Coordinates of C-alpha atoms in Angstrom, one line a residue:
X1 CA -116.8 36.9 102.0
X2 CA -116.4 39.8 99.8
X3 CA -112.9 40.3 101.9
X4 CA -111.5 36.8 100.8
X5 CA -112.8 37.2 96.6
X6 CA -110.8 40.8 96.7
X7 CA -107.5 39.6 98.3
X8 CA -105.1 38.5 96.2
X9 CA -104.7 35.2 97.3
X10 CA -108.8 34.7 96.3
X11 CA -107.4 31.8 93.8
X12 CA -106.1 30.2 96.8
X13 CA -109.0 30.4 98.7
X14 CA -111.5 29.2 95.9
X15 CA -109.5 26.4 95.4
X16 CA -109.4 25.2 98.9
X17 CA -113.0 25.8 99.1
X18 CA -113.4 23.5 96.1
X19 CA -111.2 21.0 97.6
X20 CA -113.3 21.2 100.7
X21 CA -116.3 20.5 99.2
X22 CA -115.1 17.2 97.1
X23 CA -113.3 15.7 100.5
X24 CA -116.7 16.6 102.3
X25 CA -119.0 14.7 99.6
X26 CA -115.9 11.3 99.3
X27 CA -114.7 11.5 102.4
X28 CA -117.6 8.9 104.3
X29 CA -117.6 7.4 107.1
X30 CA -115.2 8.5 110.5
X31 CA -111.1 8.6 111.2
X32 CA -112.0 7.0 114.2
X33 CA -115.2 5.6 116.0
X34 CA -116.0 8.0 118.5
X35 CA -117.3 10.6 115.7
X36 CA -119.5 7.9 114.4
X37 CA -120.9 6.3 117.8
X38 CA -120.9 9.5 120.2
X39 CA -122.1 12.0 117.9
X40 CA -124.3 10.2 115.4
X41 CA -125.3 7.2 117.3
X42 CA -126.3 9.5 120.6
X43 CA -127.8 11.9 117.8
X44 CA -130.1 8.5 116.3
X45 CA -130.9 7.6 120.1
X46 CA -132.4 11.2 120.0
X47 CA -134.4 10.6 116.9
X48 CA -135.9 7.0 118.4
X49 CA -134.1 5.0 116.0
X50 CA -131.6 3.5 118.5
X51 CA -131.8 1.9 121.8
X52 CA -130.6 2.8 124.6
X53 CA -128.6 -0.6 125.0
X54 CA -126.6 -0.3 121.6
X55 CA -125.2 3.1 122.2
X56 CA -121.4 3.3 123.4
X57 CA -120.4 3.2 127.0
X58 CA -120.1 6.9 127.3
X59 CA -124.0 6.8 127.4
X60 CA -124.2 4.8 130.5
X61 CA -121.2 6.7 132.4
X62 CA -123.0 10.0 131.2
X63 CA -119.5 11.4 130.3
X64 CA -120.0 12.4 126.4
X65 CA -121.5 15.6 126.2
X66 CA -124.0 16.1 124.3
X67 CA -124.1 19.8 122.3
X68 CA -122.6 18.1 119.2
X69 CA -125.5 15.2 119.0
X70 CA -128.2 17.5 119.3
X71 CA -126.8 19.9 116.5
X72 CA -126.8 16.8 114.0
X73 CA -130.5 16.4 115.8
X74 CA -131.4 19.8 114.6
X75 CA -129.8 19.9 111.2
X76 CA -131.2 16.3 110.2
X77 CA -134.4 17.5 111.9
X78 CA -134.8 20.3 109.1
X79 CA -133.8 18.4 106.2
X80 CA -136.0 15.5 107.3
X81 CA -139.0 18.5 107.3
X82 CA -138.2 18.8 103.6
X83 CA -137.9 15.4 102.5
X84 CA -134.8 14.4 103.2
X85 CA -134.6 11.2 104.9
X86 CA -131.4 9.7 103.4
X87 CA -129.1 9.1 106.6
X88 CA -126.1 9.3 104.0
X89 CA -127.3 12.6 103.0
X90 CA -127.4 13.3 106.7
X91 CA -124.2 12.8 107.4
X92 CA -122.9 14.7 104.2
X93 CA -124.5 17.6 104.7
X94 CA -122.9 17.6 108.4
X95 CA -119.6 17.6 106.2
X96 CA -120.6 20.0 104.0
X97 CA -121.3 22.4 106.8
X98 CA -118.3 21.7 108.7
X99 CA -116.5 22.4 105.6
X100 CA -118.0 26.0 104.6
X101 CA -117.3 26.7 108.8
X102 CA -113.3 25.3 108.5
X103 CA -112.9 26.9 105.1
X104 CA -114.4 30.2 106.5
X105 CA -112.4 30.6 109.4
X106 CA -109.4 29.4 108.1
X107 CA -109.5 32.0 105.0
X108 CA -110.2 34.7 107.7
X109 CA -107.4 34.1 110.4
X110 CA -105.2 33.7 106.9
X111 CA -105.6 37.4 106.2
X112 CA -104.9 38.4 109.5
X113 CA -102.1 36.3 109.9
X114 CA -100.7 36.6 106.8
X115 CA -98.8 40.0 107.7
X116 CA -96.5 38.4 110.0
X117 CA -94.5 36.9 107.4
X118 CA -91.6 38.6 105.7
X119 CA -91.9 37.3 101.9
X120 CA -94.8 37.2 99.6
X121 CA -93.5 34.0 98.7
X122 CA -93.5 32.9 102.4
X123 CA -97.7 34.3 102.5
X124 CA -98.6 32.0 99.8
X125 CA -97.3 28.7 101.1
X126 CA -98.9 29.5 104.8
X127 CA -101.9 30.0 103.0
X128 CA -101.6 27.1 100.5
X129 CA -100.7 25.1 103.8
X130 CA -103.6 26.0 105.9
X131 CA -106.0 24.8 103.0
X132 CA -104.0 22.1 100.9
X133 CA -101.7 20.5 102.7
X134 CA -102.5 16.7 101.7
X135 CA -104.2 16.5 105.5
X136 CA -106.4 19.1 105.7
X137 CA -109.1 19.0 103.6
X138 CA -109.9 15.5 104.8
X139 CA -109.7 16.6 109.3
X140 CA -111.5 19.9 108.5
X141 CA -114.4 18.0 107.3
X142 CA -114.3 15.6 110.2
X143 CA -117.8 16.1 111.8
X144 CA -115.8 15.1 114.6
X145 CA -115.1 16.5 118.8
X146 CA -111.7 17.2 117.4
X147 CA -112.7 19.2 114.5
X148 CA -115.5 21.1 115.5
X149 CA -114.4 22.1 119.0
X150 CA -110.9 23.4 116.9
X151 CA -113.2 25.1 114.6
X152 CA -115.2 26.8 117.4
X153 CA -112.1 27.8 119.0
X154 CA -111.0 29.4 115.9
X155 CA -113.5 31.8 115.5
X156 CA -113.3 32.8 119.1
X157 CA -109.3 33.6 118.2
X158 CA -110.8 35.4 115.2
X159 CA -113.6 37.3 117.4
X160 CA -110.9 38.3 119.9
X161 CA -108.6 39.7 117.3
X162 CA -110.7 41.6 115.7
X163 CA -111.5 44.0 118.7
X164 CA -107.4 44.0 119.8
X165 CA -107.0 45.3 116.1
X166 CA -110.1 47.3 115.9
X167 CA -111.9 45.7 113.4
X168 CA -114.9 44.7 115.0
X169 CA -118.1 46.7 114.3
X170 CA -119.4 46.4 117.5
X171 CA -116.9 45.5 120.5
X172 CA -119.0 44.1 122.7
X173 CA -120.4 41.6 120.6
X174 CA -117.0 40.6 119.6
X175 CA -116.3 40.1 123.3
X176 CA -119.4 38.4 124.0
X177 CA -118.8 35.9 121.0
X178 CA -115.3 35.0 122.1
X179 CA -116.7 34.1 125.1
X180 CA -119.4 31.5 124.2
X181 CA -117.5 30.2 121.5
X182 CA -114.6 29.5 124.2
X183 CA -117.8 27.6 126.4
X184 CA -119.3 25.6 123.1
X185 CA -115.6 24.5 122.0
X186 CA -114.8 23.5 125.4
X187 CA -118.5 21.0 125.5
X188 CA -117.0 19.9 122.3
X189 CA -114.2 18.4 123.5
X190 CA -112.8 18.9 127.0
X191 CA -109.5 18.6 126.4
X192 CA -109.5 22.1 124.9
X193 CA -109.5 23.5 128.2
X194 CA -106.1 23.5 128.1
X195 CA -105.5 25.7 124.8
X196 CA -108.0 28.2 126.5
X197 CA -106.1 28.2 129.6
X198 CA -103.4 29.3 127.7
X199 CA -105.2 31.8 125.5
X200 CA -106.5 33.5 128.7
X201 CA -103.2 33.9 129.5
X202 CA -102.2 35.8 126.5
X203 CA -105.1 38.3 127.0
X204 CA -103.6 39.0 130.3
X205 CA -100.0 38.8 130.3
X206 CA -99.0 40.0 126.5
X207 CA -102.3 42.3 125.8
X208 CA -103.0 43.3 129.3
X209 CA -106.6 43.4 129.1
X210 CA -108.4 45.0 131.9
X211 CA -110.7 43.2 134.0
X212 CA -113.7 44.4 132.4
X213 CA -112.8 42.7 129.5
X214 CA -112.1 39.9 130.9
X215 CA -115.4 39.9 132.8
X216 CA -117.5 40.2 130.0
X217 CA -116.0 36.8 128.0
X218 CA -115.9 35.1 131.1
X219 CA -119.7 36.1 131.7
X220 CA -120.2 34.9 128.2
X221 CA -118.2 31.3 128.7
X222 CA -120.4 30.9 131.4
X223 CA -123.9 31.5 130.1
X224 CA -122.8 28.9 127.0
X225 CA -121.8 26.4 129.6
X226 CA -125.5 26.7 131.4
X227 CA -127.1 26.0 127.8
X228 CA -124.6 22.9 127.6
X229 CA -125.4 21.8 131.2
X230 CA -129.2 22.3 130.2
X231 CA -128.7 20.2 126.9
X232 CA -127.0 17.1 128.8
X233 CA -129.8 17.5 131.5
X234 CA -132.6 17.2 128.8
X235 CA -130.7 14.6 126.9
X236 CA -130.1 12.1 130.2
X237 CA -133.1 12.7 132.1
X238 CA -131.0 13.9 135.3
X239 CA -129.3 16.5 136.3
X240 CA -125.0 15.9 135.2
X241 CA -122.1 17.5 134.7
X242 CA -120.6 15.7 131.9
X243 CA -117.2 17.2 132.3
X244 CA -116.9 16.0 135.9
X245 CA -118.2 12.6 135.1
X246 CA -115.7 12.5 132.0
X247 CA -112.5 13.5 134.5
X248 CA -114.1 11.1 137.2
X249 CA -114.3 7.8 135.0
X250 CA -111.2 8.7 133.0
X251 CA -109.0 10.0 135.7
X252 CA -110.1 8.6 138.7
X253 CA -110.9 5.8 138.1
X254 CA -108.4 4.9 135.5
X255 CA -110.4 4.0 132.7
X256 CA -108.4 6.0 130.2
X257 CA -105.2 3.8 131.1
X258 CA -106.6 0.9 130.1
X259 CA -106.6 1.6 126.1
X260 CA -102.8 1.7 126.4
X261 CA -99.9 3.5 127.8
X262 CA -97.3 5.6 125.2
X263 CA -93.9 7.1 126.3
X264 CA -93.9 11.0 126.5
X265 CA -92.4 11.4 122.8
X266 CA -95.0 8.9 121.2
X267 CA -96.5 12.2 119.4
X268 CA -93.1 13.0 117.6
X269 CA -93.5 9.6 115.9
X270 CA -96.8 9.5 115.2
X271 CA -96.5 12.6 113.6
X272 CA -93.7 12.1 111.4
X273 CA -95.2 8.4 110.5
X274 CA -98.5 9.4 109.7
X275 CA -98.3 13.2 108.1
X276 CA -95.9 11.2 105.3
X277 CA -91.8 11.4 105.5
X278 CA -90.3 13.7 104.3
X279 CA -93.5 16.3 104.8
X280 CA -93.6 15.3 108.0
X281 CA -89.8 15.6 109.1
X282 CA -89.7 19.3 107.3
X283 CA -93.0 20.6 109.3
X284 CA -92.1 19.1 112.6
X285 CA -88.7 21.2 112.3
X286 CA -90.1 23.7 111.3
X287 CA -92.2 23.9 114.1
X288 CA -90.0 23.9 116.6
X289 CA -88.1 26.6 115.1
X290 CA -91.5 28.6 114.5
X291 CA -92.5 28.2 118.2
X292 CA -88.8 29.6 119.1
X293 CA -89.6 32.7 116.4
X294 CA -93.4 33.6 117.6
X295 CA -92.9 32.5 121.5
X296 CA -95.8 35.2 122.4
X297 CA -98.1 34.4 119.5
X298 CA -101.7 33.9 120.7
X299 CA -101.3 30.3 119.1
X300 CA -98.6 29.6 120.7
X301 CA -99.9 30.3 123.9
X302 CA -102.4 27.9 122.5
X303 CA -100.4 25.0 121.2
X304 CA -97.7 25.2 124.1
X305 CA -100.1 24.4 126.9
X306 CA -102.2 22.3 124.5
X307 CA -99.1 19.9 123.7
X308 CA -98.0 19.5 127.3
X309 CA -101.3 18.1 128.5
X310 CA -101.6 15.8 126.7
X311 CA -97.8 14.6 126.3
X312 CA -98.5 14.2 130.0
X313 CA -101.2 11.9 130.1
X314 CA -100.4 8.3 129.2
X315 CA -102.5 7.8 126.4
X316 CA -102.0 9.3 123.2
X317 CA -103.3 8.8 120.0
X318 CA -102.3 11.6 117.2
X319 CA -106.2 13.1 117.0
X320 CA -105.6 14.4 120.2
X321 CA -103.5 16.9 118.4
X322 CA -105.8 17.8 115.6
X323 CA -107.4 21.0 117.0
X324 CA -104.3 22.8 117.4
X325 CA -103.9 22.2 113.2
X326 CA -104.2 25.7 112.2
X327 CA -101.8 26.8 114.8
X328 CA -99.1 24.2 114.1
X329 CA -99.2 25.2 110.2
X330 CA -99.0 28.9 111.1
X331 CA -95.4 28.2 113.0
X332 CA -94.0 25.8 110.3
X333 CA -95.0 28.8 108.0
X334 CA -93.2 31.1 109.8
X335 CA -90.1 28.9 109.8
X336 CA -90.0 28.2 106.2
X337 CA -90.6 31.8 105.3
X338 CA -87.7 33.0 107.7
X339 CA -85.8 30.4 105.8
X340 CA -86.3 31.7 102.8
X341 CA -85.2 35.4 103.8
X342 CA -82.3 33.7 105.2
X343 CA -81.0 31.2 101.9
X344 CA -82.8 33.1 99.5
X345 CA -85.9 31.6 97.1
X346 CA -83.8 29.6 94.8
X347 CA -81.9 27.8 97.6
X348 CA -85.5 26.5 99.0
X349 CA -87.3 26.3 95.7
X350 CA -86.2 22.5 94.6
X351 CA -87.0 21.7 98.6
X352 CA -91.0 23.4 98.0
X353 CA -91.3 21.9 94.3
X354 CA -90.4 18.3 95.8
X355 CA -92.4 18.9 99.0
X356 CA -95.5 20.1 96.3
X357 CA -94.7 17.0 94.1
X358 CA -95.0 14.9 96.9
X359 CA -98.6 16.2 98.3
X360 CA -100.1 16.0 95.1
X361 CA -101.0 13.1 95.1
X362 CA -101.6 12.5 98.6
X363 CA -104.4 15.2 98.4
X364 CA -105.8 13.7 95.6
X365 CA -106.1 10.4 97.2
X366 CA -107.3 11.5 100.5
X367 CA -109.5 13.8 99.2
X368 CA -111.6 11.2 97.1
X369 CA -111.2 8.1 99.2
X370 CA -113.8 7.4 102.2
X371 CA -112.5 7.5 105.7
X372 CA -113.7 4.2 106.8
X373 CA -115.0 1.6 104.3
X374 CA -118.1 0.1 106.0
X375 CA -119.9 3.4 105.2
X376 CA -119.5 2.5 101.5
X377 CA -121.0 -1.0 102.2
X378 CA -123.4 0.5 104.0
X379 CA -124.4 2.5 101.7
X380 CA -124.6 0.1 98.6
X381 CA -127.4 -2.4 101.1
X382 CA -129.2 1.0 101.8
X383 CA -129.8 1.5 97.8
X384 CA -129.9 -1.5 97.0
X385 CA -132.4 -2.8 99.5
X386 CA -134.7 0.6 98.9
X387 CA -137.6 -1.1 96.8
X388 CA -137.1 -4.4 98.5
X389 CA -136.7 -6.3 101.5
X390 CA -133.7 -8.2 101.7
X391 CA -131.9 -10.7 104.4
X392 CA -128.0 -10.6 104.6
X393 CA -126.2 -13.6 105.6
X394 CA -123.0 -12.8 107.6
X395 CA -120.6 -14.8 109.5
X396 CA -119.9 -14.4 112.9
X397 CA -120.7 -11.3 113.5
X398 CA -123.5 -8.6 111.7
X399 CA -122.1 -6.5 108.8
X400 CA -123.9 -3.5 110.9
X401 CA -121.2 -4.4 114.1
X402 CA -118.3 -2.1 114.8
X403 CA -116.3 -2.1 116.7
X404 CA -118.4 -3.8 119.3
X405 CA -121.0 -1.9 119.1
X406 CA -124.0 -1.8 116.1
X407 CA -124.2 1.0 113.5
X408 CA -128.0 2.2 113.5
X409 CA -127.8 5.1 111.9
X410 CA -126.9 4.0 108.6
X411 CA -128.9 0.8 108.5
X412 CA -131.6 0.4 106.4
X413 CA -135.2 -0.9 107.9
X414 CA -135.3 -3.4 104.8
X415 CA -132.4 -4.8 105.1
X416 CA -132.8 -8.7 107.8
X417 CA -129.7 -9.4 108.9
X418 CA -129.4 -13.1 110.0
X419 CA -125.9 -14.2 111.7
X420 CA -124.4 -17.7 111.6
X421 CA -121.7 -19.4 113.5
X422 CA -119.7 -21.0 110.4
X423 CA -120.2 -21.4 106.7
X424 CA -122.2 -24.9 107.2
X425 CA -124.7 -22.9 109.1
X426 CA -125.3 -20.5 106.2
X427 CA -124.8 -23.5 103.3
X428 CA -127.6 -24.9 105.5
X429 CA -129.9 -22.0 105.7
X430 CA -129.9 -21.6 101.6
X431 CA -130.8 -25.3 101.3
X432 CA -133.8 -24.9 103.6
X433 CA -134.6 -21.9 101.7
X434 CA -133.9 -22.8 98.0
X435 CA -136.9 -20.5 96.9
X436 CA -135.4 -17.2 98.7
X437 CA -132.1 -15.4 97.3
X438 CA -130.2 -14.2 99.8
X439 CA -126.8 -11.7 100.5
X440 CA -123.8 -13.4 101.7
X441 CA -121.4 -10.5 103.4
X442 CA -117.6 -11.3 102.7
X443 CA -115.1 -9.9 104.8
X444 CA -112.7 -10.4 101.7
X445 CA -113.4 -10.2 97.8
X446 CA -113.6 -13.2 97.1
X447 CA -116.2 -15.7 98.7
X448 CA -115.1 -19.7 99.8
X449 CA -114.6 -22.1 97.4
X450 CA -117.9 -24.0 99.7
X451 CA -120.6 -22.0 98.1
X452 CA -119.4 -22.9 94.3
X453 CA -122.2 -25.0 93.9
X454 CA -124.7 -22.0 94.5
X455 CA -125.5 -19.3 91.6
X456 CA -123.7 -16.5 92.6
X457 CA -122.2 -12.9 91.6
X458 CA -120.3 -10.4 93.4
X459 CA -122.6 -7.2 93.5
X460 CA -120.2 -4.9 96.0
X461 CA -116.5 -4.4 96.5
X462 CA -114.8 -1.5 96.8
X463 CA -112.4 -2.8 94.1
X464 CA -113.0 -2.6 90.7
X465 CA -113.8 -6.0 88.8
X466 CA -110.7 -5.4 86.5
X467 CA -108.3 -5.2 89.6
X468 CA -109.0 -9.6 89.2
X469 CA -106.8 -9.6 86.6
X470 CA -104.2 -9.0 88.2
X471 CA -104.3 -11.5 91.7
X472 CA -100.9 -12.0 91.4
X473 CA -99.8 -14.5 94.7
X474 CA -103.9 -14.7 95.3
X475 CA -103.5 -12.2 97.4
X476 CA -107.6 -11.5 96.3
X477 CA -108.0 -14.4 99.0
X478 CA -106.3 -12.4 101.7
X479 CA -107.1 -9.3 101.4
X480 CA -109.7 -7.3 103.9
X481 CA -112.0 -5.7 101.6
X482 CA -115.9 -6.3 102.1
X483 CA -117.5 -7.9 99.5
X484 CA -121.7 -8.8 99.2
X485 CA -122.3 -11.5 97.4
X486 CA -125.8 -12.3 96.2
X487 CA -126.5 -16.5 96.1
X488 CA -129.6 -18.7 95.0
X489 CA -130.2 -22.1 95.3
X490 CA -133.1 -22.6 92.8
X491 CA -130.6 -22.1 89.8
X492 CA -131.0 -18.9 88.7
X493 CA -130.3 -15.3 89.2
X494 CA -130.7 -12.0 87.6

């Protein structure tokens, strides 16, 4: 730490670390289900407070492994031994952590990365990049497989690097660490296997390490495998090798085909898309031309490897890519600082200024917005039902249901939720119980004109009330934000 406060980029540092911490406390909720309903889901099976039958099919196939769930066991675990039983508390300090552990080893691999580029002007935006590039606050506090198996890997690059350059106090124990860091991040997410592949191959064909070396790390991979084999054994109940029975339902027997097929270049798309034109357009260039620049780099090796497995397989949705973030960054860096050696600053300035205009904003936005708006609902029945016992009214399906499957974890044990088929069903139910006020759950803001002749007032959206003002086109009506209404049919309400 006291490396990072005495470089001279510590400003840049803090200030990632700050963002960091703001996206990890806003950013609720997941970027996609599977780091809701195989980590925390499988983590709240663990803690008796799901059943077996709601948790995602993963479960039954015994294909997800299980070292991420039972680290959200452990850390909830001590915080519920001090109190804590907030599962939204939970899940932010799981952010929080993840954060410190991104910002950490990002900051770190910075400085030693940092002196491969040519211009001080060229360090700072690779730097400024890695933490505040209008993406990357929000994915590197993603308790998700993605995130923390890229994470893990990370420090395992560091580890390594540090005895090549010498800097390790103890060698061994660097050694060692790479090792079952490389084993964790590879039970984090399989698909890893591939960077690590391609990392082993660096060690041995650009730094010639001897087999003792070698020996050691592998030795190390394997005893961190064991305690993840030993993990899914206690978790299931039977002896199974999760990555076998991942490869086995997925590749095998073809269930990975069936959520869609995408044409080899589908990535190129989604990037440029989703990362926001023209940010997009300049980094994917970039990249290419950084990947021509550093073909030897350890990350390339990485990335290289990484990208063609999974351009391969049919497939593809752009989180695939996220744990090869870092590396990807590092290359566009390098292209945009041999640019400007090439054209000289003030030919690339006005390019940088608009790029920096342009991810302003974006940070700000993603930084402070939740990832998924249930959580935020969720949230707002889990305070407001904590002194009370209340019964939600939904239609068609639970508020609590996701994606087919129901959210536990967040779901308070005061909150009845009772499902109808169709708004006469629930205009029904309040008549019989004209003593009892109820929730209604909205799937838009506004509720149907049916239940006028109830007393009734919006207590949740994730819109502001002043935003009504302005329904131009009742677009209000159309929209898909949730709302909760609360209703009476005795005349009255608070």
């Amino acid at each position: 730490m006291r490396e990072l406060i005495r470089s001279p980029y510590a400003r840049i540092f803090l200030s990632g670390l700050l963002v960091f911490m703001v996206a990890a406390f806003f950013s609720m909720g997941y970027h996609q289900p599977d780091e809701h309903f195989q980590i925390l889901e499988f983590c709240n099976y663990k803690l008796g407070r799901s059943p077996a039958a709601d948790l995602a099919l993963e479960f039954k196939t015994q294909s997800r492994p299980t070292l991420q769930p039972y680290i959200a066991y452990i850390v909830i675990k001590g915080l519920s031994s001090i109190g804590i039983e907030n599962p939204f508390t939970w899940a932010f300090v799981l952010r929080l952590l993840t954060a410190i552990s991104a910002w950490f080893v990002i900051c770190k691999l910075s400085l030693l990365f940092v002196r491969d580029f040519a211009t001080e002007q060229g360090k700072k935006i690779f730097i400024q990049m890695s933490l505040l590039l209008w993406f990357v606050p929000y994915l590197c506090v993603r308790f998700s497989s993605e995130n923390i198996s890229a994470i893990t890997l990370l420090y395992a690059i560091y580890f390594l690097l540090s005895y090549l350059k010498q800097n390790a106090q103890n060698k061994i124990a660097a050694l060692v660490l790479t090792g079952l860091l490389l084993g964790f991040s590879f039970f984090f997410r399989f698909q890893i296997a591939s960077a690590i592949i391609g990392l082993i191959a660096w060690m041995i064909f650009v730094k010639k390490m001897n087999w003792k070396e070698i020996s050691v790390i592998g030795c190390a991979g394997i005893v961190s495998v064991t305690i993840c084999v030993f993990l899914d054994y206690q978790f299931y109940g039977t002896m199974e090798i999760t990555p076998y029975n991942y490869f086995h339902y997925n590749f095998i027997e073809g269930k990975l085909a069936d959520s869609g097929i995408d044409p080899w270049w589908s990535y190129f798309q989604f990037f440029i898309i989703q990362a926001m034109p023209p940010i997009s357009i300049v980094l994917l260039f970039s990249f290419i031309i950084g990947v021509y620049k550093k073909p030897i780099s350890i990350l390339s090796f990485c990335i290289i490897p990484f990208l063609i497995f999974h351009i391969l397989i049919g497939h593809k949705e752009m989180r695939f890519l996220f744990p090869m973030l870092f590396g990807f960054i590092y290359l566009a860096a390098i292209a945009i600082d041999a640019g400007i050696v090439k054209y000289k600053p003030k030919v690339v300035q006005y390019a940088l200024i608009i790029l920096a205009v342009i991810n302003v904003p974006l940070l700000a936005y993603r930084t402070v917005a939740p990832a998924q708006e249930a959580v935020k609902c969720y949230e707002f029945l889990y305070n407001f039902a904590k002194d009370k016992q209340l019964t939600v009214l939904c239609k068609e399906r639970s508020v609590y249901r996701l994606v087919g499957w129901e959210v536990n974890f967040f779901k308070s044990p005061n909150v009845n939720v009772v499902v109808m088929k169709n708004d006469d069903e629930i205009i029904d139910y309040l008549q019989k119980n004209n003593s009892q006020k109820v929730l209604i759950f909205n799937e838009c803001p506004t509720l149907d004109t049916v239940f006028n002749s109830f007393p009734q007032k919006r207590i949740y959206c994730l819109l502001p009330e002043w935003i009504e003002k302005f329904d131009f086109g009742k677009w209000e009506e159309r929209a898909r934000l949730w709302s909760i209404y609360e209703i009476s049919n005795n005349g009255k309400l608070n």
